[in-house]
mmCIF file of C-alpha atoms in Angstrom:
data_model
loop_
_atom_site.group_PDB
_atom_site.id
_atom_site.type_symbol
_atom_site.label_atom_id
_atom_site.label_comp_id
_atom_site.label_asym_id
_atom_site.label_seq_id
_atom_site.Cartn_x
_atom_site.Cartn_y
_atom_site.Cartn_z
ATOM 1 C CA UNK I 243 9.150 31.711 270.049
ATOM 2 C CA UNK I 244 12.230 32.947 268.568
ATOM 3 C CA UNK I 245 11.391 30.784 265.335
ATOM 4 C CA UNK I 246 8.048 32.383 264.685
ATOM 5 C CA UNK I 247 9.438 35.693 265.440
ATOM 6 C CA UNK I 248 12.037 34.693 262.858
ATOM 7 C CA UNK I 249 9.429 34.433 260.089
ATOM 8 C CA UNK I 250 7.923 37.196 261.343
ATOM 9 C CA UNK I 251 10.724 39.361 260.807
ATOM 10 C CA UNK I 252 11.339 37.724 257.295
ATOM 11 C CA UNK I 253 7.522 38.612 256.564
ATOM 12 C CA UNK I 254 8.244 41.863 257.189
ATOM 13 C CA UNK I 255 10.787 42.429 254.970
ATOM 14 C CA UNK I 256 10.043 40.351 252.288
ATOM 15 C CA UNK I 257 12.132 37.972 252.291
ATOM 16 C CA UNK I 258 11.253 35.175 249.854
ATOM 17 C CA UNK I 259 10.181 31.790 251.207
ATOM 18 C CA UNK I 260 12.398 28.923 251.236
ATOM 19 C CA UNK I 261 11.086 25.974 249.878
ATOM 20 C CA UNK I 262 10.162 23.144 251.641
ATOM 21 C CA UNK I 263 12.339 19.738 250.291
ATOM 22 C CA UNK I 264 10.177 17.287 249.610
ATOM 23 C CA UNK I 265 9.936 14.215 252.146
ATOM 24 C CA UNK I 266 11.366 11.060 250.484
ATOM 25 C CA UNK I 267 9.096 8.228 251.391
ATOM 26 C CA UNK I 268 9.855 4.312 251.856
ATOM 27 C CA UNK I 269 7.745 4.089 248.774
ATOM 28 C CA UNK I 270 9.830 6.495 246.472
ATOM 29 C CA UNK I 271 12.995 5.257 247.487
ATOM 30 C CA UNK I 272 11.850 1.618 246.231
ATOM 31 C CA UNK I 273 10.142 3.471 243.278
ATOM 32 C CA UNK I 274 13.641 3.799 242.155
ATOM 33 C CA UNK I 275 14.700 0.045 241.880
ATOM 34 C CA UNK I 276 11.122 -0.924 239.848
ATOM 35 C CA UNK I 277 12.836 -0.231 236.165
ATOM 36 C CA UNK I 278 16.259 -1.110 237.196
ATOM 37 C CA UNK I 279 18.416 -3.718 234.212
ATOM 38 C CA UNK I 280 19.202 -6.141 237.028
ATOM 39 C CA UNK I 281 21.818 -8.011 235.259
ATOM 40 C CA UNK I 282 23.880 -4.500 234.397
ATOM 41 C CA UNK I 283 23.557 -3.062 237.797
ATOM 42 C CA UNK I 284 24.944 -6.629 238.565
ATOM 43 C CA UNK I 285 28.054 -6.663 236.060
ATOM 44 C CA UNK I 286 28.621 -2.579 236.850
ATOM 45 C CA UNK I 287 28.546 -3.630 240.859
ATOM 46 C CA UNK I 288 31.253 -7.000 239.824
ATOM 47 C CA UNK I 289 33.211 -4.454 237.928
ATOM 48 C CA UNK I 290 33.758 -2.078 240.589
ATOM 49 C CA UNK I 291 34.734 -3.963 242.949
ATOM 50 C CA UNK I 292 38.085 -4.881 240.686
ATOM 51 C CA UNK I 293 38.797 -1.286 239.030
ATOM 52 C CA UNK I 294 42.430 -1.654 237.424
ATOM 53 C CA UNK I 295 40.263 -4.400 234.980
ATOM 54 C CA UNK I 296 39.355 -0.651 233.260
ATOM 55 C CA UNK I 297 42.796 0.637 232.861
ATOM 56 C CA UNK I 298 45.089 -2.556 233.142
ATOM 57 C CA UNK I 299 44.836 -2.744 229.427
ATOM 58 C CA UNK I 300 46.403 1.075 228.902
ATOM 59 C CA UNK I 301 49.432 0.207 231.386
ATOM 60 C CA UNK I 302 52.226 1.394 230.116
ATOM 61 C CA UNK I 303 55.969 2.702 230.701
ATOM 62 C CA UNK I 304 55.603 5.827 232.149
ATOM 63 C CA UNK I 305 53.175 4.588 234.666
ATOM 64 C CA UNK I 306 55.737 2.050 235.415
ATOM 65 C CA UNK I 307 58.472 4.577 236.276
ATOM 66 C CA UNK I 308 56.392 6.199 238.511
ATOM 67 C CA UNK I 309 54.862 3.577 240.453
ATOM 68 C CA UNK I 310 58.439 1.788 240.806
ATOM 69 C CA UNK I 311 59.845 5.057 242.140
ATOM 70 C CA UNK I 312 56.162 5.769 244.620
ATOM 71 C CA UNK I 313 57.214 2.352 245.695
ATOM 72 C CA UNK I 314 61.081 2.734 246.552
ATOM 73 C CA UNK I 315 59.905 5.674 248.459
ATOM 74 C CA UNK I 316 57.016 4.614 250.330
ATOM 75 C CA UNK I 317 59.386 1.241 251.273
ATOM 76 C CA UNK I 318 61.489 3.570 252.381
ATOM 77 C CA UNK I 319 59.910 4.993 254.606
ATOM 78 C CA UNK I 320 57.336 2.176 255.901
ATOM 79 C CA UNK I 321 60.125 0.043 256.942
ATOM 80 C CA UNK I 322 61.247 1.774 260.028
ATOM 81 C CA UNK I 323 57.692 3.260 260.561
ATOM 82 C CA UNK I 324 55.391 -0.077 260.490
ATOM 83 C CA UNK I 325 58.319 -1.137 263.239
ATOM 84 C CA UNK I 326 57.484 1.755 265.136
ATOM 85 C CA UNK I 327 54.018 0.831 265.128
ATOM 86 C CA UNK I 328 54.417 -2.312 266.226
ATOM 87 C CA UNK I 329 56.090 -1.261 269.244
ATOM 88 C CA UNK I 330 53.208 1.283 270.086
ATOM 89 C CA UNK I 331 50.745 -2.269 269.615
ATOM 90 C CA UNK I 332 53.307 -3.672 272.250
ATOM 91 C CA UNK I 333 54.350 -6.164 269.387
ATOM 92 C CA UNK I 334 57.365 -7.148 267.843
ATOM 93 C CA UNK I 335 58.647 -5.231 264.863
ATOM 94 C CA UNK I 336 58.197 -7.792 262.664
ATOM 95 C CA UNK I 337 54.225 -7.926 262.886
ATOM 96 C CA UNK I 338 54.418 -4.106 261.906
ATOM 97 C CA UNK I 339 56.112 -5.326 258.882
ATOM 98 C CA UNK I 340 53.841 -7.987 258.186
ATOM 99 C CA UNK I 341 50.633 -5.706 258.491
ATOM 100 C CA UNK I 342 52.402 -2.802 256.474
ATOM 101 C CA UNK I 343 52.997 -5.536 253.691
ATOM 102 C CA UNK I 344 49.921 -7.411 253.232
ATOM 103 C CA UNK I 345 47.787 -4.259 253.662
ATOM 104 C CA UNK I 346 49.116 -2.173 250.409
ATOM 105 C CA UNK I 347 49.376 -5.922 248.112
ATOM 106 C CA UNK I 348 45.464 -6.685 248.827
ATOM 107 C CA UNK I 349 44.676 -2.886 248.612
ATOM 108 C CA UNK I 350 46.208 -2.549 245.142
ATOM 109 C CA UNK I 351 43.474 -4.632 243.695
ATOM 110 C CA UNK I 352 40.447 -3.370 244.899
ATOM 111 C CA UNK I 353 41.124 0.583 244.689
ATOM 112 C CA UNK I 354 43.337 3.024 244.096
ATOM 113 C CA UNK I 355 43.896 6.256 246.107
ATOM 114 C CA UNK I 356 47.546 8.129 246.859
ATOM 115 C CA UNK I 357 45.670 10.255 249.546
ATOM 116 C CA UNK I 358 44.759 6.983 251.951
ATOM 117 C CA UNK I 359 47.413 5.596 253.899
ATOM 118 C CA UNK I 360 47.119 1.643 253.677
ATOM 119 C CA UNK I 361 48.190 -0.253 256.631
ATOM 120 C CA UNK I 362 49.184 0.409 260.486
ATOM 121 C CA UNK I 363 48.293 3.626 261.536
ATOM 122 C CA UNK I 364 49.040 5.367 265.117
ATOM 123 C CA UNK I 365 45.864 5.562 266.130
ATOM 124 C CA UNK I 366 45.087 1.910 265.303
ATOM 125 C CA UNK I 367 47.889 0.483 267.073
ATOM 126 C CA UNK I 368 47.413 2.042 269.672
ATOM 127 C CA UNK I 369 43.649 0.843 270.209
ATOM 128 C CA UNK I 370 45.274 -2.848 269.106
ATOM 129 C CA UNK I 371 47.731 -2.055 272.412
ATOM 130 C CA UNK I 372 44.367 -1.516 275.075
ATOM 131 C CA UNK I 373 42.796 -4.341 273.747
ATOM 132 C CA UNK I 374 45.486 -6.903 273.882
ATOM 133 C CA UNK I 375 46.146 -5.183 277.962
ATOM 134 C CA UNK I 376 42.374 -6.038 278.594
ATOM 135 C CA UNK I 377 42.189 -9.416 277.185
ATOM 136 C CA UNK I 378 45.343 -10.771 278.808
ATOM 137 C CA UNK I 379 43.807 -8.881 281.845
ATOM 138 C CA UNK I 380 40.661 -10.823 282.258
ATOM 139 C CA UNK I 381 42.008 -13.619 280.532
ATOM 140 C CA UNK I 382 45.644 -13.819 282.145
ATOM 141 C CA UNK I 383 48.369 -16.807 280.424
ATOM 142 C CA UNK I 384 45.760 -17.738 277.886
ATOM 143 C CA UNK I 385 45.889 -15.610 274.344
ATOM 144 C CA UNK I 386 49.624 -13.847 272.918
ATOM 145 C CA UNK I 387 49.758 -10.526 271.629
ATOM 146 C CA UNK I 388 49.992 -11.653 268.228
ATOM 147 C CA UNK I 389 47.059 -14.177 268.744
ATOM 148 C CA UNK I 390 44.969 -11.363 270.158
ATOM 149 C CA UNK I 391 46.091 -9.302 267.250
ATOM 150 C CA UNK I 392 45.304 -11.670 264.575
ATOM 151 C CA UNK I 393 42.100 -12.115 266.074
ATOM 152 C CA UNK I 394 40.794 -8.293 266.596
ATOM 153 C CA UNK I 395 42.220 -7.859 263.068
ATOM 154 C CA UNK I 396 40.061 -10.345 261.237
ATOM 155 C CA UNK I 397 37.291 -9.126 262.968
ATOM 156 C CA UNK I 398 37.653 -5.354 262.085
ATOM 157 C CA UNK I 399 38.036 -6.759 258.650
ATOM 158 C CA UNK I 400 35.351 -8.983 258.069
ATOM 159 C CA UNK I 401 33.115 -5.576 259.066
ATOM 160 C CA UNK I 402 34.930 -3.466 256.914
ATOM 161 C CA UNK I 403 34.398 -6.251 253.791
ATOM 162 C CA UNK I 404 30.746 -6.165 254.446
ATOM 163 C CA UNK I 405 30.662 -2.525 254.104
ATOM 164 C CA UNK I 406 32.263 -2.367 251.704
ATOM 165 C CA UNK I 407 30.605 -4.954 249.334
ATOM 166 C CA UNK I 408 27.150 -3.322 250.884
ATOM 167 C CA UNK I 409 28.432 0.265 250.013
ATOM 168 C CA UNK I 410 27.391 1.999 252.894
ATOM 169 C CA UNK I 411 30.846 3.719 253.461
ATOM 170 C CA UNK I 412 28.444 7.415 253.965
ATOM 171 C CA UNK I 413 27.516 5.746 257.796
ATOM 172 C CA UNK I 414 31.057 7.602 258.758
ATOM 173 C CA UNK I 415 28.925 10.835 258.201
ATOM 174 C CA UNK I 416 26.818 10.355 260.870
ATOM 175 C CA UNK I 417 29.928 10.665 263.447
ATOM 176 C CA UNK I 418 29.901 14.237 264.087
ATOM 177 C CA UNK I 419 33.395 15.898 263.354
ATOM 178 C CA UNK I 420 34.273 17.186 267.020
ATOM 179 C CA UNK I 421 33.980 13.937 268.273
ATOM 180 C CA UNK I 422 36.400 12.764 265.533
ATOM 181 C CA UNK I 423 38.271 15.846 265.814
ATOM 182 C CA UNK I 424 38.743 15.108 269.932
ATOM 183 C CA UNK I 425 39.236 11.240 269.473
ATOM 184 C CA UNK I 426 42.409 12.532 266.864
ATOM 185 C CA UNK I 427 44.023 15.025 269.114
ATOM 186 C CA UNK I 428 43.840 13.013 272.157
ATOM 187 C CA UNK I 429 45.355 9.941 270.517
ATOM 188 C CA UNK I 430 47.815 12.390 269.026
ATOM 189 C CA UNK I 431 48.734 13.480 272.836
ATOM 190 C CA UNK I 432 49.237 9.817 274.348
ATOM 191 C CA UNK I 433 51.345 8.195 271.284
ATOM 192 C CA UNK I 434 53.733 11.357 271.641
ATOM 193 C CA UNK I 435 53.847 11.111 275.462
ATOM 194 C CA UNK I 436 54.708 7.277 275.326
ATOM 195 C CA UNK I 437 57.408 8.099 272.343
ATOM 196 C CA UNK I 438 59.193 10.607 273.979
ATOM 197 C CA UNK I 439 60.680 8.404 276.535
ATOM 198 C CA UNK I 440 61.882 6.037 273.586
ATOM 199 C CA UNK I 441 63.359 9.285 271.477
ATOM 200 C CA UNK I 442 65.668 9.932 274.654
ATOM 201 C CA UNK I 443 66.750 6.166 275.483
ATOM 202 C CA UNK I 444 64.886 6.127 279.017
ATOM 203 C CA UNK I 445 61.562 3.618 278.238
ATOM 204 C CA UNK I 446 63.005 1.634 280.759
ATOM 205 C CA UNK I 447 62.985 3.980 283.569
ATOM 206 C CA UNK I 448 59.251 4.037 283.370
ATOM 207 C CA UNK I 449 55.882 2.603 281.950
ATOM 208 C CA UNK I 450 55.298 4.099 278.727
ATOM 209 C CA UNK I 451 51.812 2.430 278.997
ATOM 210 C CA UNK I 452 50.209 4.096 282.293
ATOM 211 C CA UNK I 453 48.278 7.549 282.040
ATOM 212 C CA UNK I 454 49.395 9.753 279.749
ATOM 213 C CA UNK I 455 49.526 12.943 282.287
ATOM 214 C CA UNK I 456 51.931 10.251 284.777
ATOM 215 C CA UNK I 457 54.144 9.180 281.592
ATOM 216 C CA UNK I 458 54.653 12.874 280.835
ATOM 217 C CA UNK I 459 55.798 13.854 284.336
ATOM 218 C CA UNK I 460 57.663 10.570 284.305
ATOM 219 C CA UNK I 461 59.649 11.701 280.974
ATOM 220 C CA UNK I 462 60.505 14.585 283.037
ATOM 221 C CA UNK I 463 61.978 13.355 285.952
ATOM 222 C CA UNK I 464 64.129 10.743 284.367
ATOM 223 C CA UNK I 465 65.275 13.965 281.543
ATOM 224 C CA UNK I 466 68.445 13.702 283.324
ATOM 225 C CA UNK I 467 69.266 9.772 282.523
ATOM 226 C CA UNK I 468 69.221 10.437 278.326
ATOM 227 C CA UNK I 469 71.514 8.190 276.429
ATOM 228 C CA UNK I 470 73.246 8.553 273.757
ATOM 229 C CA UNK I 471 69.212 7.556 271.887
ATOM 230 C CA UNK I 472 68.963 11.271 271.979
ATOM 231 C CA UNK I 473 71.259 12.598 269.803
ATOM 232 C CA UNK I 474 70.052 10.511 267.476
ATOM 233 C CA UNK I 475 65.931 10.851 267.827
ATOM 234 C CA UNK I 476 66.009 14.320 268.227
ATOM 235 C CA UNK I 477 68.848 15.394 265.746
ATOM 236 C CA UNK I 478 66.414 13.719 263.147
ATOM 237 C CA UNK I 479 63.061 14.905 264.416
ATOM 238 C CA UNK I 480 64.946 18.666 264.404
ATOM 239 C CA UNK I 481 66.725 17.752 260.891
ATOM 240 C CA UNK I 482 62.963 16.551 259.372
ATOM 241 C CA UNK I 483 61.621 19.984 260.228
ATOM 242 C CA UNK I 484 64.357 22.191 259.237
ATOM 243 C CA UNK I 485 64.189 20.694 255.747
ATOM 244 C CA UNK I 486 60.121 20.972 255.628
ATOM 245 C CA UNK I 487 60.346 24.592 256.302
ATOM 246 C CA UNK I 488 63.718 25.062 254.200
ATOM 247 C CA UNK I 489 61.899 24.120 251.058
ATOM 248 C CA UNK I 490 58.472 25.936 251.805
ATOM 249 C CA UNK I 491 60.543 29.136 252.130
ATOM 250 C CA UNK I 492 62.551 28.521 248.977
ATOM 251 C CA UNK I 493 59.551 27.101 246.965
ATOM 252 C CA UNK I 494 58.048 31.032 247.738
ATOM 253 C CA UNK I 495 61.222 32.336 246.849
ATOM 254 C CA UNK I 496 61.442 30.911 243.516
ATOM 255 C CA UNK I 497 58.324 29.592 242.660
ATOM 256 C CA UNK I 498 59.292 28.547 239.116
ATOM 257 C CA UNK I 499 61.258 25.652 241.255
ATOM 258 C CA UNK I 500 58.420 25.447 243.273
ATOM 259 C CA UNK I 501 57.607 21.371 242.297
ATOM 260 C CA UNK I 502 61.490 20.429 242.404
ATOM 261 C CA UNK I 503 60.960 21.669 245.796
ATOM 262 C CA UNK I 504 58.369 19.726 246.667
ATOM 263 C CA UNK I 505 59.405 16.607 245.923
ATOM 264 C CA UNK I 506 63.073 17.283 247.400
ATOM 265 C CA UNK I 507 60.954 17.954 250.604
ATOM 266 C CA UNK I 508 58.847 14.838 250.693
ATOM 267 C CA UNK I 509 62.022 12.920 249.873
ATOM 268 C CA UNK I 510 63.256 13.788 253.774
ATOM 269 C CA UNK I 511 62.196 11.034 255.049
ATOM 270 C CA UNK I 512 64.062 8.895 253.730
ATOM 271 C CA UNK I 513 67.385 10.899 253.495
ATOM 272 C CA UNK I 514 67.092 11.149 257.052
ATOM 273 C CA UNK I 515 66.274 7.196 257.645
ATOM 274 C CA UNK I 516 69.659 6.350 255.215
ATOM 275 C CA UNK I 517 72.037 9.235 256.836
ATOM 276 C CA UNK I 518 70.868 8.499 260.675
ATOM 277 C CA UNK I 519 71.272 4.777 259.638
ATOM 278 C CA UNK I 520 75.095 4.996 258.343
ATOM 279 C CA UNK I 521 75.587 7.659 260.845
ATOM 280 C CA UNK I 522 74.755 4.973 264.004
ATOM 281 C CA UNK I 523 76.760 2.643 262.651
ATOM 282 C CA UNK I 524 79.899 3.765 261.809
ATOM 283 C CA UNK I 525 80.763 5.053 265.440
ATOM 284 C CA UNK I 526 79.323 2.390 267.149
ATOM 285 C CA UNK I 527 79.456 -1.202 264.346
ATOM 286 C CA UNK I 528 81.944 -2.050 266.910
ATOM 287 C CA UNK I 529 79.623 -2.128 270.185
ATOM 288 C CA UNK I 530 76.334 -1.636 268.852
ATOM 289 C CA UNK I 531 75.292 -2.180 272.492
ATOM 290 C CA UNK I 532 75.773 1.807 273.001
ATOM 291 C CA UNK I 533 72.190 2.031 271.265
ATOM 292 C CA UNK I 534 68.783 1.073 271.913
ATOM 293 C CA UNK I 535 67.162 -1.191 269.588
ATOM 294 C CA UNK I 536 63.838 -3.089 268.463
ATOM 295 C CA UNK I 537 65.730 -6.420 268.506
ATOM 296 C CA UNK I 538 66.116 -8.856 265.554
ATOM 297 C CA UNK I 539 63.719 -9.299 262.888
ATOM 298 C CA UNK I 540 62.829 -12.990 261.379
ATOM 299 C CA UNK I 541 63.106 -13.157 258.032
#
């Protein structure tokens, strides 16, 4: 009803039709492939699959500078963060390493793209955490972490090769963005809730992995047993956002600065990293004890 009454309306004041898109049949869409130079497509389809084999050739000095000095910083910064991933996985650190390593060195050759982070993410360790709490559930003394890991991993990436090499990436469209919206903010909630209690040196106290409304109220009642963690966690988490905003406000101020800003700002993370660092062990190289840790790493 309201639709007719739509045109209708659109009758009466003229407004001019919309055309109609034409319905792609099955037939049309393999009308397309009759006239196709098989073996190009082929060597155009090889071809893109290794890109740098088009620029390789033009590598040159500059390029090198930068990449060396995208890859200081980005080390930098991935060490102490693929740890922290781990931990949210409920691995050890050094697995975070491993997966932050092998990720970016296999990535390198197949693409290139400084907007995608490459690697552990939040949101995937934390669905590599649930799964490794319901398979030693139902299958109790049987599979490791790391085993179930390893396993969940090759599977994800076997289905990510295939599409991939099938190039049907554009199936992501079909998830409708609230959904992916919701799935992001909720994740977002639960990994802070379980950090918390690790910023303030009171993980113990609690179980960073039950519901995320208990571990919040949890974190709250157990406030009052903060070690010496804090001073530490939050002085940086305050210090990373004081500089953010610092630089925004002076890259209005004096906007001819305005890109010596910028990468001053993005540089904080790792200023932080090396200052907290030397800063937790000068006080304490004595009795390192004082301080939470993730343990020793294997080489």
């Amino acid at each position: 009803m309201a639709q007719r009454l739509r045109m209708w309306g659109k009758t009466l004041i003229g407004y001019p039709e919309q055309p109609i898109p034409r319905t792609i049949t099955t037939r049309d869409y393999l009308y397309r492939f009759k006239n196709i130079n098989v073996k190009r497509s082929a060597l155009e389809y090889l071809s893109s699959l290794l890109p740098f084999l088009k620029w390789i050739s033009r590598y040159n000095f500059g390029w090198a500078i930068g990449d060396i000095i995208a890859g200081l910083t980005v080390g930098l910064v991935l060490v102490p963060q693929s740890m922290s991933y781990a931990k949210i996985a409920t691995l050890a650190p050094e697995y975070g390493l491993y997966a932050s390593f092998v990720g970016v060195s296999i990535y390198c050759l197949f693409a290139t793209a400084k907007d995608v982070s490459i690697g552990p993410v939040a949101v995937m360790s934390l669905q590599v955490a649930a799964v490794i709490k319901d398979v030693q559930k139902s299958h109790p003394g049987v599979y490791t972490g790391p085993e179930i890991a390893v396993g969940l991993a090759f599977i994800c990436g076997m289905v990510v090769l295939g599409i991939g090499l099938l190039r049907i990436g554009r199936i992501i469209e079909f998830i409708p963005a609230p959904a992916v919206s919701g799935f992001m903010t909720g994740s977002a909630i639960s990994i802070a809730a379980g950090q918390f209690p690790g910023l303030f040196g009171i993980s113990s106290r609690l179980d960073t992995r039950a519901a995320t409304y208990k571990v919040i109220l949890d974190t709250l009642k157990n406030l009052k047993y903060s070690t010496k963690d804090a001073a530490f966690g939050v002085t940086g988490l305050l210090a990373l956002y004081a500089i953010k905003f610092s630089f925004i406000h002076l890259a209005k101020r004096f906007p001819c600065r305005e890109r010596l800003f910028f990468f001053l700002s993005i540089a904080r993370n790792a200023f932080i990293i090396v200052v907290l660092t030397v800063a937790a062990y000068l006080p304490f190289h004595e009795d390192l004890n004082t301080l939470a840790d993730l343990a020793l790493t294997p080489n």
